[in-house]
Amino acid sequence: MAEAPSSPMNPVAETPESHVNGMTTTLPPGSAIKTKTRPRKAPELQTVERRNWLIHLHYVRKEFDVCKQLIREQLEETRGMCEYANYVQGLILRQEGKIQESFELFQLCNILNPSSVENIKQMARALFLLGKHRLAVEAYLQAEMKLDKPDWELHHNLGVCYMHLKDHEGAREQLLYALEQNKHHQTFASLAKIYLLENDIPSAINTYRAAIEYFPENAELHTTLGLLFMQIGKYQQAFEHLGTTLTFDPTNTRAILAAGSMMQSHQDFDVALTKYRVAAQSIPESPPLWNNIAMCFFGKKKYVAAISCLKRANYLAPFDWKILYNLGLVHLTMQQYTSAFHFLSAAVNLRPTKGHIFMLLAIALTYLDDEENARQAYEQAVSLEARDPSVCLNYAIFLKNHDDKEGALRMINEFEVRMVKFRQSTGADLDAEVIENGAKLAMLLGVDGSAFHKKQETETQIEAEKEMDSELLAGQGMVT
């Protein structure tokens, strides 16, 4: 029997069939066959941005070679229009020291995205590194106008730019505003530096103290504060902060050198040398280190070792006038007057405003029988060192030995005036040998030397009173 043709009037012909396990079944009318749909493919990123994540990953890992290769491929595909690739390439070039090239890339980023504050900040940073501080200030101010809220970093950098422009008032204002946004140790240090440029040491010390309250374990802050206390003569507080530095950072060379120099100034040469031995392991080619070691040996009267260390310091820093001055001093002590003259002449050429160099030079010239030049060197030393009494005493002895009694009288009177001022200003006295030589010369010249003995008489009187008190106490004890 023939099949019935399908037609709209024949509902059987419209019944669908399904194959399950090799069997044909008839599905009920109106049912639909459910088929599996493949998941949709993730949308691809635009060509301009698709490598950004990988560029960032290699950059933060400091894998700059791979990063630059990816940037090159990205810029070739986008014809140089990828902002992030140009931005990272600018950062890499800046780390490589190619500041001008990095600035040009940040300029391109700013053209591609004029609304980005970061691009302008990086342009300003590049201008600062190029030494164009005024243009950097203009760029930072332009970036500030686009900010929604204050940015600590921007105001800190503005303050540093103003400081280089010698606008201390503007720098201080910006740095104080930056500290209101974020207490950062670099901002504290920059603010203290401005106070030091203005010779306001107390304000600088207060700034470092405030910084240490927020960063009590920052070794650099403690070291700098300790050095400032040393500068104003507060050695106890200086030693405390330097000790704190060495607690947190036992190999901090600045703190070791500072602590060693304090011990050296108190004639504790062996302990100072122990400190310097530790520092020498970290900075074996430091000229100040070898200079300090040499002067420790000089204090211990080991002159050959002192000259050896000073020669090494001079090799490392041939234009350091202090090293040359110390070389002249040691050679003068060893009665090697020609060598002393050689090094002192070099020191004078480097620092012609230091009277003490001229004084030592005059002593060397005196022993070299060059009276005329020695006299000129003494005159220069007296005019440059207006406070040091020993310069006048040495000159007076020179004049007395060369039969210039009138000049010697003038200098011994100047020595007496300076000695009195020195006692009044410092509350201390000169070295006993200097006072004794001054009294002997005054006696030879027929000058009243009461001022020379005033301090000594006072000290003798105090000692006599102490002896009387001790005798009275002993007598009372016997009666009891």
GROMACS .gro file of C-alpha atoms in nm:
model
  480
    1MET     CA    1   0.000   0.000   0.000
    2ALA     CA    2   0.149   0.335  -0.095
    3GLU     CA    3   0.246   0.593   0.167
    4ALA     CA    4   0.017   0.877   0.218
    5PRO     CA    5   0.171   1.193   0.091
    6SER     CA    6   0.234   1.464   0.339
    7SER     CA    7  -0.003   1.744   0.319
    8PRO     CA    8  -0.140   2.009   0.548
    9MET     CA    9  -0.446   1.795   0.595
   10ASN     CA   10  -0.247   1.489   0.711
   11PRO     CA   11  -0.124   1.540   1.068
   12VAL     CA   12   0.063   1.206   1.079
   13ALA     CA   13   0.302   1.322   0.811
   14GLU     CA   14   0.407   1.618   1.032
   15THR     CA   15   0.497   1.404   1.337
   16PRO     CA   16   0.877   1.426   1.391
   17GLU     CA   17   1.093   1.127   1.464
   18SER     CA   18   1.397   1.086   1.691
   19HIS     CA   19   1.666   0.819   1.694
   20VAL     CA   20   1.757   0.695   2.042
   21ASN     CA   21   1.994   0.396   2.086
   22GLY     CA   22   1.934   0.290   1.727
   23MET     CA   23   1.556   0.286   1.766
   24THR     CA   24   1.321   0.522   1.596
   25THR     CA   25   1.061   0.681   1.820
   26THR     CA   26   0.790   0.916   1.739
   27LEU     CA   27   0.784   1.237   1.940
   28PRO     CA   28   0.466   1.392   2.043
   29PRO     CA   29   0.338   1.672   1.828
   30GLY     CA   30   0.465   2.021   1.922
   31SER     CA   31   0.788   1.902   2.091
   32ALA     CA   32   1.127   2.045   1.982
   33ILE     CA   33   1.462   1.869   1.959
   34LYS     CA   34   1.705   2.012   2.218
   35THR     CA   35   2.054   2.040   2.075
   36LYS     CA   36   2.377   2.138   2.259
   37THR     CA   37   2.499   2.491   2.182
   38ARG     CA   38   2.876   2.565   2.183
   39PRO     CA   39   2.987   2.838   2.428
   40ARG     CA   40   3.054   3.174   2.273
   41LYS     CA   41   3.423   3.267   2.224
   42ALA     CA   42   3.563   3.533   2.460
   43PRO     CA   43   3.584   3.868   2.288
   44GLU     CA   44   3.932   3.960   2.179
   45LEU     CA   45   4.085   4.282   2.309
   46GLN     CA   46   4.152   4.559   2.070
   47THR     CA   47   4.486   4.546   1.897
   48VAL     CA   48   4.595   4.867   2.070
   49GLU     CA   49   4.567   4.714   2.417
   50ARG     CA   50   4.603   4.341   2.386
   51ARG     CA   51   4.967   4.322   2.504
   52ASN     CA   52   4.944   4.578   2.785
   53TRP     CA   53   4.912   4.319   3.061
   54LEU     CA   54   5.217   4.130   2.938
   55ILE     CA   55   5.423   4.449   2.903
   56HIS     CA   56   5.331   4.544   3.260
   57LEU     CA   57   5.420   4.199   3.391
   58HIS     CA   58   5.771   4.203   3.245
   59TYR     CA   59   5.827   4.565   3.350
   60VAL     CA   60   5.750   4.506   3.718
   61ARG     CA   61   5.977   4.200   3.704
   62LYS     CA   62   6.251   4.430   3.562
   63GLU     CA   63   6.284   4.204   3.257
   64PHE     CA   64   6.351   4.503   3.038
   65ASP     CA   65   6.486   4.321   2.733
   66VAL     CA   66   6.169   4.111   2.692
   67CYS     CA   67   5.959   4.415   2.776
   68LYS     CA   68   6.121   4.627   2.505
   69GLN     CA   69   6.069   4.349   2.249
   70LEU     CA   70   5.698   4.334   2.331
   71ILE     CA   71   5.673   4.713   2.316
   72ARG     CA   72   5.839   4.711   1.975
   73GLU     CA   73   5.590   4.456   1.842
   74GLN     CA   74   5.298   4.645   1.993
   75LEU     CA   75   5.406   4.977   1.844
   76GLU     CA   76   5.460   4.819   1.502
   77GLU     CA   77   5.107   4.679   1.502
   78THR     CA   78   4.950   5.004   1.622
   79ARG     CA   79   5.176   5.235   1.422
   80GLY     CA   80   5.302   5.396   1.743
   81MET     CA   81   4.955   5.481   1.875
   82CYS     CA   82   4.958   5.263   2.189
   83GLU     CA   83   4.974   5.495   2.489
   84TYR     CA   84   5.073   5.237   2.749
   85ALA     CA   85   5.356   5.092   2.538
   86ASN     CA   86   5.502   5.439   2.488
   87TYR     CA   87   5.459   5.517   2.860
   88VAL     CA   88   5.649   5.207   2.975
   89GLN     CA   89   5.918   5.261   2.716
   90GLY     CA   90   5.963   5.614   2.854
   91LEU     CA   91   6.007   5.475   3.204
   92ILE     CA   92   6.268   5.225   3.085
   93LEU     CA   93   6.463   5.489   2.893
   94ARG     CA   94   6.467   5.713   3.200
   95GLN     CA   95   6.615   5.432   3.409
   96GLU     CA   96   6.879   5.387   3.140
   97GLY     CA   97   6.971   5.755   3.167
   98LYS     CA   98   6.819   5.860   2.833
   99ILE     CA   99   6.620   6.147   2.981
  100GLN     CA  100   6.555   6.346   2.664
  101GLU     CA  101   6.423   6.041   2.476
  102SER     CA  102   6.197   5.950   2.765
  103PHE     CA  103   6.063   6.308   2.778
  104GLU     CA  104   5.971   6.290   2.409
  105LEU     CA  105   5.780   5.965   2.466
  106PHE     CA  106   5.587   6.115   2.758
  107GLN     CA  107   5.502   6.409   2.533
  108LEU     CA  108   5.361   6.162   2.279
  109CYS     CA  109   5.157   5.994   2.554
  110ASN     CA  110   5.017   6.333   2.650
  111ILE     CA  111   4.913   6.393   2.289
  112LEU     CA  112   4.744   6.052   2.272
  113ASN     CA  113   4.565   6.108   2.606
  114PRO     CA  114   4.555   6.477   2.707
  115SER     CA  115   4.332   6.406   3.009
  116SER     CA  116   4.591   6.184   3.186
  117VAL     CA  117   4.757   6.348   3.486
  118GLU     CA  118   5.025   6.077   3.505
  119ASN     CA  119   5.161   6.167   3.162
  120ILE     CA  120   5.207   6.531   3.265
  121LYS     CA  121   5.371   6.429   3.594
  122GLN     CA  122   5.619   6.211   3.408
  123MET     CA  123   5.694   6.497   3.169
  124ALA     CA  124   5.760   6.722   3.469
  125ARG     CA  125   5.988   6.461   3.624
  126ALA     CA  126   6.189   6.436   3.302
  127LEU     CA  127   6.221   6.816   3.287
  128PHE     CA  128   6.345   6.819   3.646
  129LEU     CA  129   6.611   6.558   3.567
  130LEU     CA  130   6.715   6.765   3.264
  131GLY     CA  131   6.773   7.062   3.497
  132LYS     CA  132   6.482   7.264   3.356
  133HIS     CA  133   6.330   7.333   3.695
  134ARG     CA  134   6.109   7.626   3.595
  135LEU     CA  135   5.949   7.427   3.312
  136ALA     CA  136   5.904   7.137   3.553
  137VAL     CA  137   5.717   7.368   3.793
  138GLU     CA  138   5.485   7.478   3.511
  139ALA     CA  139   5.416   7.114   3.419
  140TYR     CA  140   5.341   7.019   3.782
  141LEU     CA  141   5.105   7.317   3.816
  142GLN     CA  142   4.929   7.209   3.497
  143ALA     CA  143   4.889   6.858   3.638
  144GLU     CA  144   4.759   7.000   3.967
  145MET     CA  145   4.474   7.177   3.787
  146LYS     CA  146   4.351   6.842   3.652
  147LEU     CA  147   4.351   6.665   3.989
  148ASP     CA  148   4.032   6.589   4.175
  149LYS     CA  149   4.208   6.563   4.514
  150PRO     CA  150   4.551   6.669   4.648
  151ASP     CA  151   4.847   6.454   4.548
  152TRP     CA  152   5.133   6.419   4.799
  153GLU     CA  153   5.392   6.328   4.539
  154LEU     CA  154   5.308   6.624   4.317
  155HIS     CA  155   5.343   6.880   4.598
  156HIS     CA  156   5.662   6.715   4.724
  157ASN     CA  157   5.820   6.737   4.378
  158LEU     CA  158   5.701   7.096   4.344
  159GLY     CA  159   5.875   7.179   4.669
  160VAL     CA  160   6.199   7.020   4.549
  161CYS     CA  161   6.179   7.218   4.223
  162TYR     CA  162   6.129   7.543   4.413
  163MET     CA  163   6.425   7.455   4.633
  164HIS     CA  164   6.649   7.421   4.328
  165LEU     CA  165   6.516   7.755   4.205
  166LYS     CA  166   6.620   7.901   4.546
  167ASP     CA  167   6.261   7.996   4.621
  168HIS     CA  168   6.277   7.873   4.979
  169GLU     CA  169   5.944   8.024   5.079
  170GLY     CA  170   5.756   7.850   4.796
  171ALA     CA  171   5.942   7.524   4.861
  172ARG     CA  172   5.859   7.532   5.231
  173GLU     CA  173   5.492   7.601   5.157
  174GLN     CA  174   5.464   7.309   4.913
  175LEU     CA  175   5.646   7.065   5.141
  176LEU     CA  176   5.435   7.155   5.443
  177TYR     CA  177   5.123   7.104   5.233
  178ALA     CA  178   5.261   6.768   5.116
  179LEU     CA  179   5.313   6.666   5.480
  180GLU     CA  180   4.948   6.745   5.549
  181GLN     CA  181   4.855   6.488   5.285
  182ASN     CA  182   5.109   6.221   5.377
  183LYS     CA  183   5.382   6.197   5.642
  184HIS     CA  184   5.672   6.081   5.428
  185HIS     CA  185   6.035   6.071   5.540
  186GLN     CA  186   6.162   6.217   5.212
  187THR     CA  187   5.942   6.523   5.257
  188PHE     CA  188   6.068   6.571   5.613
  189ALA     CA  189   6.427   6.544   5.489
  190SER     CA  190   6.370   6.797   5.208
  191LEU     CA  191   6.206   7.042   5.449
  192ALA     CA  192   6.499   7.011   5.690
  193LYS     CA  193   6.739   7.070   5.401
  194ILE     CA  194   6.568   7.401   5.327
  195TYR     CA  195   6.614   7.508   5.689
  196LEU     CA  196   6.982   7.415   5.667
  197LEU     CA  197   7.019   7.622   5.350
  198GLU     CA  198   6.881   7.914   5.551
  199ASN     CA  199   7.126   7.835   5.839
  200ASP     CA  200   6.830   7.762   6.066
  201ILE     CA  201   6.977   7.459   6.243
  202PRO     CA  202   6.722   7.452   6.533
  203SER     CA  203   6.429   7.429   6.287
  204ALA     CA  204   6.609   7.155   6.094
  205ILE     CA  205   6.663   6.961   6.418
  206ASN     CA  206   6.295   7.000   6.512
  207THR     CA  207   6.195   6.875   6.166
  208TYR     CA  208   6.409   6.564   6.200
  209ARG     CA  209   6.272   6.504   6.548
  210ALA     CA  210   5.917   6.519   6.411
  211ALA     CA  211   6.016   6.278   6.134
  212ILE     CA  212   6.160   6.030   6.384
  213GLU     CA  213   5.827   6.026   6.570
  214TYR     CA  214   5.667   5.882   6.256
  215PHE     CA  215   5.967   5.676   6.142
  216PRO     CA  216   6.148   5.567   6.461
  217GLU     CA  217   6.347   5.296   6.281
  218ASN     CA  218   6.472   5.506   5.990
  219ALA     CA  219   6.851   5.492   6.015
  220GLU     CA  220   6.917   5.785   5.780
  221LEU     CA  221   6.702   6.021   5.986
  222HIS     CA  222   6.882   5.925   6.306
  223THR     CA  223   7.222   5.962   6.138
  224THR     CA  224   7.152   6.308   6.000
  225LEU     CA  225   7.008   6.425   6.330
  226GLY     CA  226   7.315   6.294   6.509
  227LEU     CA  227   7.542   6.485   6.272
  228LEU     CA  228   7.344   6.805   6.335
  229PHE     CA  229   7.382   6.762   6.710
  230MET     CA  230   7.755   6.713   6.657
  231GLN     CA  231   7.765   7.035   6.458
  232ILE     CA  232   7.619   7.238   6.746
  233GLY     CA  233   7.832   7.063   7.007
  234LYS     CA  234   7.567   6.846   7.175
  235TYR     CA  235   7.773   6.528   7.168
  236GLN     CA  236   7.563   6.329   7.413
  237GLN     CA  237   7.247   6.359   7.204
  238ALA     CA  238   7.449   6.301   6.889
  239PHE     CA  239   7.592   5.981   7.032
  240GLU     CA  240   7.242   5.860   7.127
  241HIS     CA  241   7.106   5.901   6.774
  242LEU     CA  242   7.413   5.753   6.612
  243GLY     CA  243   7.387   5.458   6.850
  244THR     CA  244   7.023   5.413   6.749
  245THR     CA  245   7.131   5.408   6.384
  246LEU     CA  246   7.389   5.139   6.450
  247THR     CA  247   7.127   4.938   6.640
  248PHE     CA  248   6.902   4.921   6.336
  249ASP     CA  249   7.181   4.919   6.076
  250PRO     CA  250   7.517   4.802   6.218
  251THR     CA  251   7.693   4.858   5.884
  252ASN     CA  252   7.576   5.217   5.829
  253THR     CA  253   7.900   5.381   5.721
  254ARG     CA  254   7.791   5.740   5.783
  255ALA     CA  255   7.702   5.660   6.144
  256ILE     CA  256   8.024   5.462   6.194
  257LEU     CA  257   8.238   5.747   6.062
  258ALA     CA  258   8.052   6.002   6.274
  259ALA     CA  259   8.078   5.794   6.591
  260GLY     CA  260   8.445   5.728   6.523
  261SER     CA  261   8.517   6.098   6.472
  262MET     CA  262   8.348   6.177   6.805
  263MET     CA  263   8.565   5.925   6.985
  264GLN     CA  264   8.867   6.056   6.798
  265SER     CA  265   8.793   6.413   6.912
  266HIS     CA  266   8.792   6.285   7.271
  267GLN     CA  267   9.138   6.129   7.221
  268ASP     CA  268   8.998   5.774   7.229
  269PHE     CA  269   9.195   5.665   6.924
  270ASP     CA  270   9.187   5.288   6.976
  271VAL     CA  271   8.805   5.271   6.994
  272ALA     CA  272   8.781   5.501   6.693
  273LEU     CA  273   9.013   5.275   6.495
  274THR     CA  274   8.793   4.979   6.586
  275LYS     CA  275   8.494   5.159   6.437
  276TYR     CA  276   8.689   5.253   6.126
  277ARG     CA  277   8.796   4.892   6.079
  278VAL     CA  278   8.428   4.794   6.049
  279ALA     CA  279   8.362   5.077   5.803
  280ALA     CA  280   8.662   4.979   5.589
  281GLN     CA  281   8.493   4.648   5.504
  282SER     CA  282   8.205   4.836   5.335
  283ILE     CA  283   8.381   5.144   5.195
  284PRO     CA  284   8.749   5.053   5.147
  285GLU     CA  285   8.797   5.339   4.899
  286SER     CA  286   8.655   5.622   5.108
  287PRO     CA  287   8.891   5.924   5.133
  288PRO     CA  288   8.735   6.058   5.459
  289LEU     CA  289   8.777   5.715   5.617
  290TRP     CA  290   9.150   5.697   5.543
  291ASN     CA  291   9.194   6.058   5.647
  292ASN     CA  292   9.038   5.985   5.987
  293ILE     CA  293   9.242   5.667   6.029
  294ALA     CA  294   9.556   5.866   5.953
  295MET     CA  295   9.478   6.130   6.214
  296CYS     CA  296   9.418   5.857   6.472
  297PHE     CA  297   9.771   5.732   6.404
  298PHE     CA  298   9.891   6.092   6.422
  299GLY     CA  299   9.730   6.126   6.764
  300LYS     CA  300   9.910   5.808   6.871
  301LYS     CA  301  10.235   5.959   6.735
  302LYS     CA  302  10.270   5.691   6.467
  303TYR     CA  303  10.366   5.938   6.199
  304VAL     CA  304  10.480   5.694   5.929
  305ALA     CA  305  10.148   5.508   5.943
  306ALA     CA  306   9.966   5.842   5.936
  307ILE     CA  307  10.151   5.953   5.622
  308SER     CA  308  10.084   5.618   5.456
  309CYS     CA  309   9.708   5.646   5.517
  310LEU     CA  310   9.702   6.010   5.411
  311LYS     CA  311   9.883   5.925   5.088
  312ARG     CA  312   9.615   5.667   5.013
  313ALA     CA  313   9.340   5.922   5.091
  314ASN     CA  314   9.516   6.174   4.867
  315TYR     CA  315   9.532   5.918   4.585
  316LEU     CA  316   9.155   5.862   4.616
  317ALA     CA  317   9.074   6.234   4.644
  318PRO     CA  318   9.360   6.445   4.506
  319PHE     CA  319   9.164   6.773   4.530
  320ASP     CA  320   9.053   6.744   4.893
  321TRP     CA  321   9.220   7.035   5.074
  322LYS     CA  322   9.174   6.882   5.421
  323ILE     CA  323   9.382   6.577   5.327
  324LEU     CA  324   9.655   6.800   5.185
  325TYR     CA  325   9.644   7.016   5.499
  326ASN     CA  326   9.685   6.710   5.721
  327LEU     CA  327   9.974   6.585   5.506
  328GLY     CA  328  10.145   6.920   5.552
  329LEU     CA  329  10.082   6.907   5.928
  330VAL     CA  330  10.230   6.558   5.967
  331HIS     CA  331  10.536   6.639   5.754
  332LEU     CA  332  10.583   6.958   5.955
  333THR     CA  333  10.571   6.756   6.276
  334MET     CA  334  10.835   6.521   6.135
  335GLN     CA  335  11.051   6.825   6.044
  336GLN     CA  336  11.021   6.747   5.673
  337TYR     CA  337  10.971   7.110   5.578
  338THR     CA  338  11.006   7.082   5.203
  339SER     CA  339  10.736   6.813   5.180
  340ALA     CA  340  10.520   7.013   5.419
  341PHE     CA  341  10.557   7.322   5.198
  342HIS     CA  342  10.461   7.117   4.891
  343PHE     CA  343  10.133   6.987   5.036
  344LEU     CA  344  10.040   7.313   5.211
  345SER     CA  345  10.090   7.509   4.888
  346ALA     CA  346   9.850   7.272   4.714
  347ALA     CA  347   9.599   7.313   4.998
  348VAL     CA  348   9.623   7.695   4.975
  349ASN     CA  349   9.552   7.686   4.602
  350LEU     CA  350   9.238   7.479   4.663
  351ARG     CA  351   9.113   7.675   4.965
  352PRO     CA  352   9.269   8.025   4.980
  353THR     CA  353   9.026   8.144   5.251
  354LYS     CA  354   9.156   7.922   5.534
  355GLY     CA  355   9.395   8.111   5.760
  356HIS     CA  356   9.527   7.800   5.935
  357ILE     CA  357   9.677   7.676   5.608
  358PHE     CA  358   9.866   8.004   5.572
  359MET     CA  359   9.988   7.973   5.933
  360LEU     CA  360  10.135   7.626   5.875
  361LEU     CA  361  10.276   7.745   5.543
  362ALA     CA  362  10.445   8.036   5.722
  363ILE     CA  363  10.600   7.797   5.977
  364ALA     CA  364  10.736   7.579   5.696
  365LEU     CA  365  10.875   7.885   5.515
  366THR     CA  366  11.037   8.002   5.839
  367TYR     CA  367  11.232   7.677   5.868
  368LEU     CA  368  11.319   7.703   5.499
  369ASP     CA  369  11.475   8.047   5.571
  370ASP     CA  370  11.231   8.236   5.349
  371GLU     CA  371  11.160   8.527   5.582
  372GLU     CA  372  10.979   8.753   5.337
  373ASN     CA  373  10.726   8.495   5.218
  374ALA     CA  374  10.679   8.367   5.574
  375ARG     CA  375  10.589   8.720   5.689
  376GLN     CA  376  10.336   8.756   5.406
  377ALA     CA  377  10.183   8.417   5.493
  378TYR     CA  378  10.151   8.521   5.859
  379GLU     CA  379   9.982   8.849   5.761
  380GLN     CA  380   9.737   8.658   5.546
  381ALA     CA  381   9.667   8.410   5.828
  382VAL     CA  382   9.601   8.687   6.082
  383SER     CA  383   9.359   8.865   5.848
  384LEU     CA  384   9.169   8.547   5.756
  385GLU     CA  385   9.150   8.396   6.107
  386ALA     CA  386   9.000   8.680   6.310
  387ARG     CA  387   8.923   8.469   6.619
  388ASP     CA  388   9.199   8.213   6.668
  389PRO     CA  389   9.452   8.345   6.923
  390SER     CA  390   9.725   8.093   6.831
  391VAL     CA  391   9.779   8.259   6.491
  392CYS     CA  392   9.878   8.586   6.660
  393LEU     CA  393  10.104   8.404   6.906
  394ASN     CA  394  10.295   8.223   6.631
  395TYR     CA  395  10.334   8.545   6.437
  396ALA     CA  396  10.455   8.728   6.750
  397ILE     CA  397  10.720   8.459   6.811
  398PHE     CA  398  10.830   8.489   6.448
  399LEU     CA  399  10.860   8.867   6.474
  400LYS     CA  400  11.049   8.844   6.805
  401ASN     CA  401  11.296   8.598   6.656
  402HIS     CA  402  11.353   8.836   6.365
  403ASP     CA  403  11.416   9.141   6.588
  404ASP     CA  404  11.086   9.314   6.512
  405LYS     CA  405  10.996   9.406   6.869
  406GLU     CA  406  10.729   9.660   6.772
  407GLY     CA  407  10.546   9.409   6.555
  408ALA     CA  408  10.581   9.142   6.823
  409LEU     CA  409  10.427   9.376   7.083
  410ARG     CA  410  10.136   9.444   6.849
  411MET     CA  411  10.075   9.074   6.794
  412ILE     CA  412  10.108   8.976   7.161
  413ASN     CA  413   9.850   9.241   7.252
  414GLU     CA  414   9.621   9.107   6.978
  415PHE     CA  415   9.677   8.757   7.116
  416GLU     CA  416   9.567   8.874   7.461
  417VAL     CA  417   9.251   9.039   7.323
  418ARG     CA  418   9.157   8.728   7.127
  419MET     CA  419   9.224   8.503   7.423
  420VAL     CA  420   8.986   8.703   7.643
  421LYS     CA  421   8.715   8.691   7.373
  422PHE     CA  422   8.769   8.319   7.333
  423ARG     CA  423   8.717   8.260   7.706
  424GLN     CA  424   8.404   8.475   7.712
  425SER     CA  425   8.244   8.315   7.407
  426THR     CA  426   8.323   7.950   7.478
  427GLY     CA  427   8.360   7.937   7.853
  428ALA     CA  428   8.671   7.725   7.800
  429ASP     CA  429   9.041   7.803   7.798
  430LEU     CA  430   9.321   7.758   7.549
  431ASP     CA  431   9.570   7.478   7.565
  432ALA     CA  432   9.804   7.511   7.863
  433GLU     CA  433  10.113   7.506   7.642
  434VAL     CA  434   9.979   7.794   7.431
  435ILE     CA  435   9.910   8.005   7.743
  436GLU     CA  436  10.252   7.924   7.886
  437ASN     CA  437  10.432   8.026   7.567
  438GLY     CA  438  10.227   8.344   7.549
  439ALA     CA  439  10.319   8.434   7.910
  440LYS     CA  440  10.689   8.374   7.843
  441LEU     CA  441  10.684   8.589   7.533
  442ALA     CA  442  10.497   8.865   7.716
  443MET     CA  443  10.759   8.858   7.990
  444LEU     CA  444  11.039   8.888   7.734
  445LEU     CA  445  10.865   9.181   7.570
  446GLY     CA  446  10.794   9.353   7.901
  447VAL     CA  447  10.416   9.320   7.874
  448ASP     CA  448  10.189   9.271   8.175
  449GLY     CA  449  10.085   8.907   8.152
  450SER     CA  450   9.807   8.913   8.410
  451ALA     CA  451   9.547   8.809   8.154
  452PHE     CA  452   9.748   8.496   8.079
  453HIS     CA  453   9.736   8.383   8.440
  454LYS     CA  454   9.379   8.488   8.520
  455LYS     CA  455   9.226   8.158   8.429
  456GLN     CA  456   9.507   7.964   8.591
  457GLU     CA  457   9.478   8.168   8.913
  458THR     CA  458   9.104   8.105   8.923
  459GLU     CA  459   9.158   7.733   8.885
  460THR     CA  460   9.432   7.739   9.152
  461GLN     CA  461   9.202   7.928   9.389
  462ILE     CA  462   8.924   7.672   9.336
  463GLU     CA  463   9.166   7.388   9.405
  464ALA     CA  464   9.289   7.566   9.722
  465GLU     CA  465   8.930   7.610   9.845
  466LYS     CA  466   8.863   7.241   9.781
  467GLU     CA  467   9.173   7.151   9.986
  468MET     CA  468   9.057   7.376  10.270
  469ASP     CA  469   8.712   7.216  10.264
  470SER     CA  470   8.865   6.870  10.273
  471GLU     CA  471   9.085   6.970  10.569
  472LEU     CA  472   8.783   7.104  10.757
  473LEU     CA  473   8.590   6.788  10.689
  474ALA     CA  474   8.888   6.583  10.809
  475GLY     CA  475   8.909   6.793  11.125
  476GLN     CA  476   8.540   6.747  11.197
  477GLY     CA  477   8.584   6.376  11.157
  478MET     CA  478   8.865   6.373  11.413
  479VAL     CA  479   8.655   6.561  11.668
  480THR     CA  480   8.372   6.315  11.626
   0.00000   0.00000   0.00000
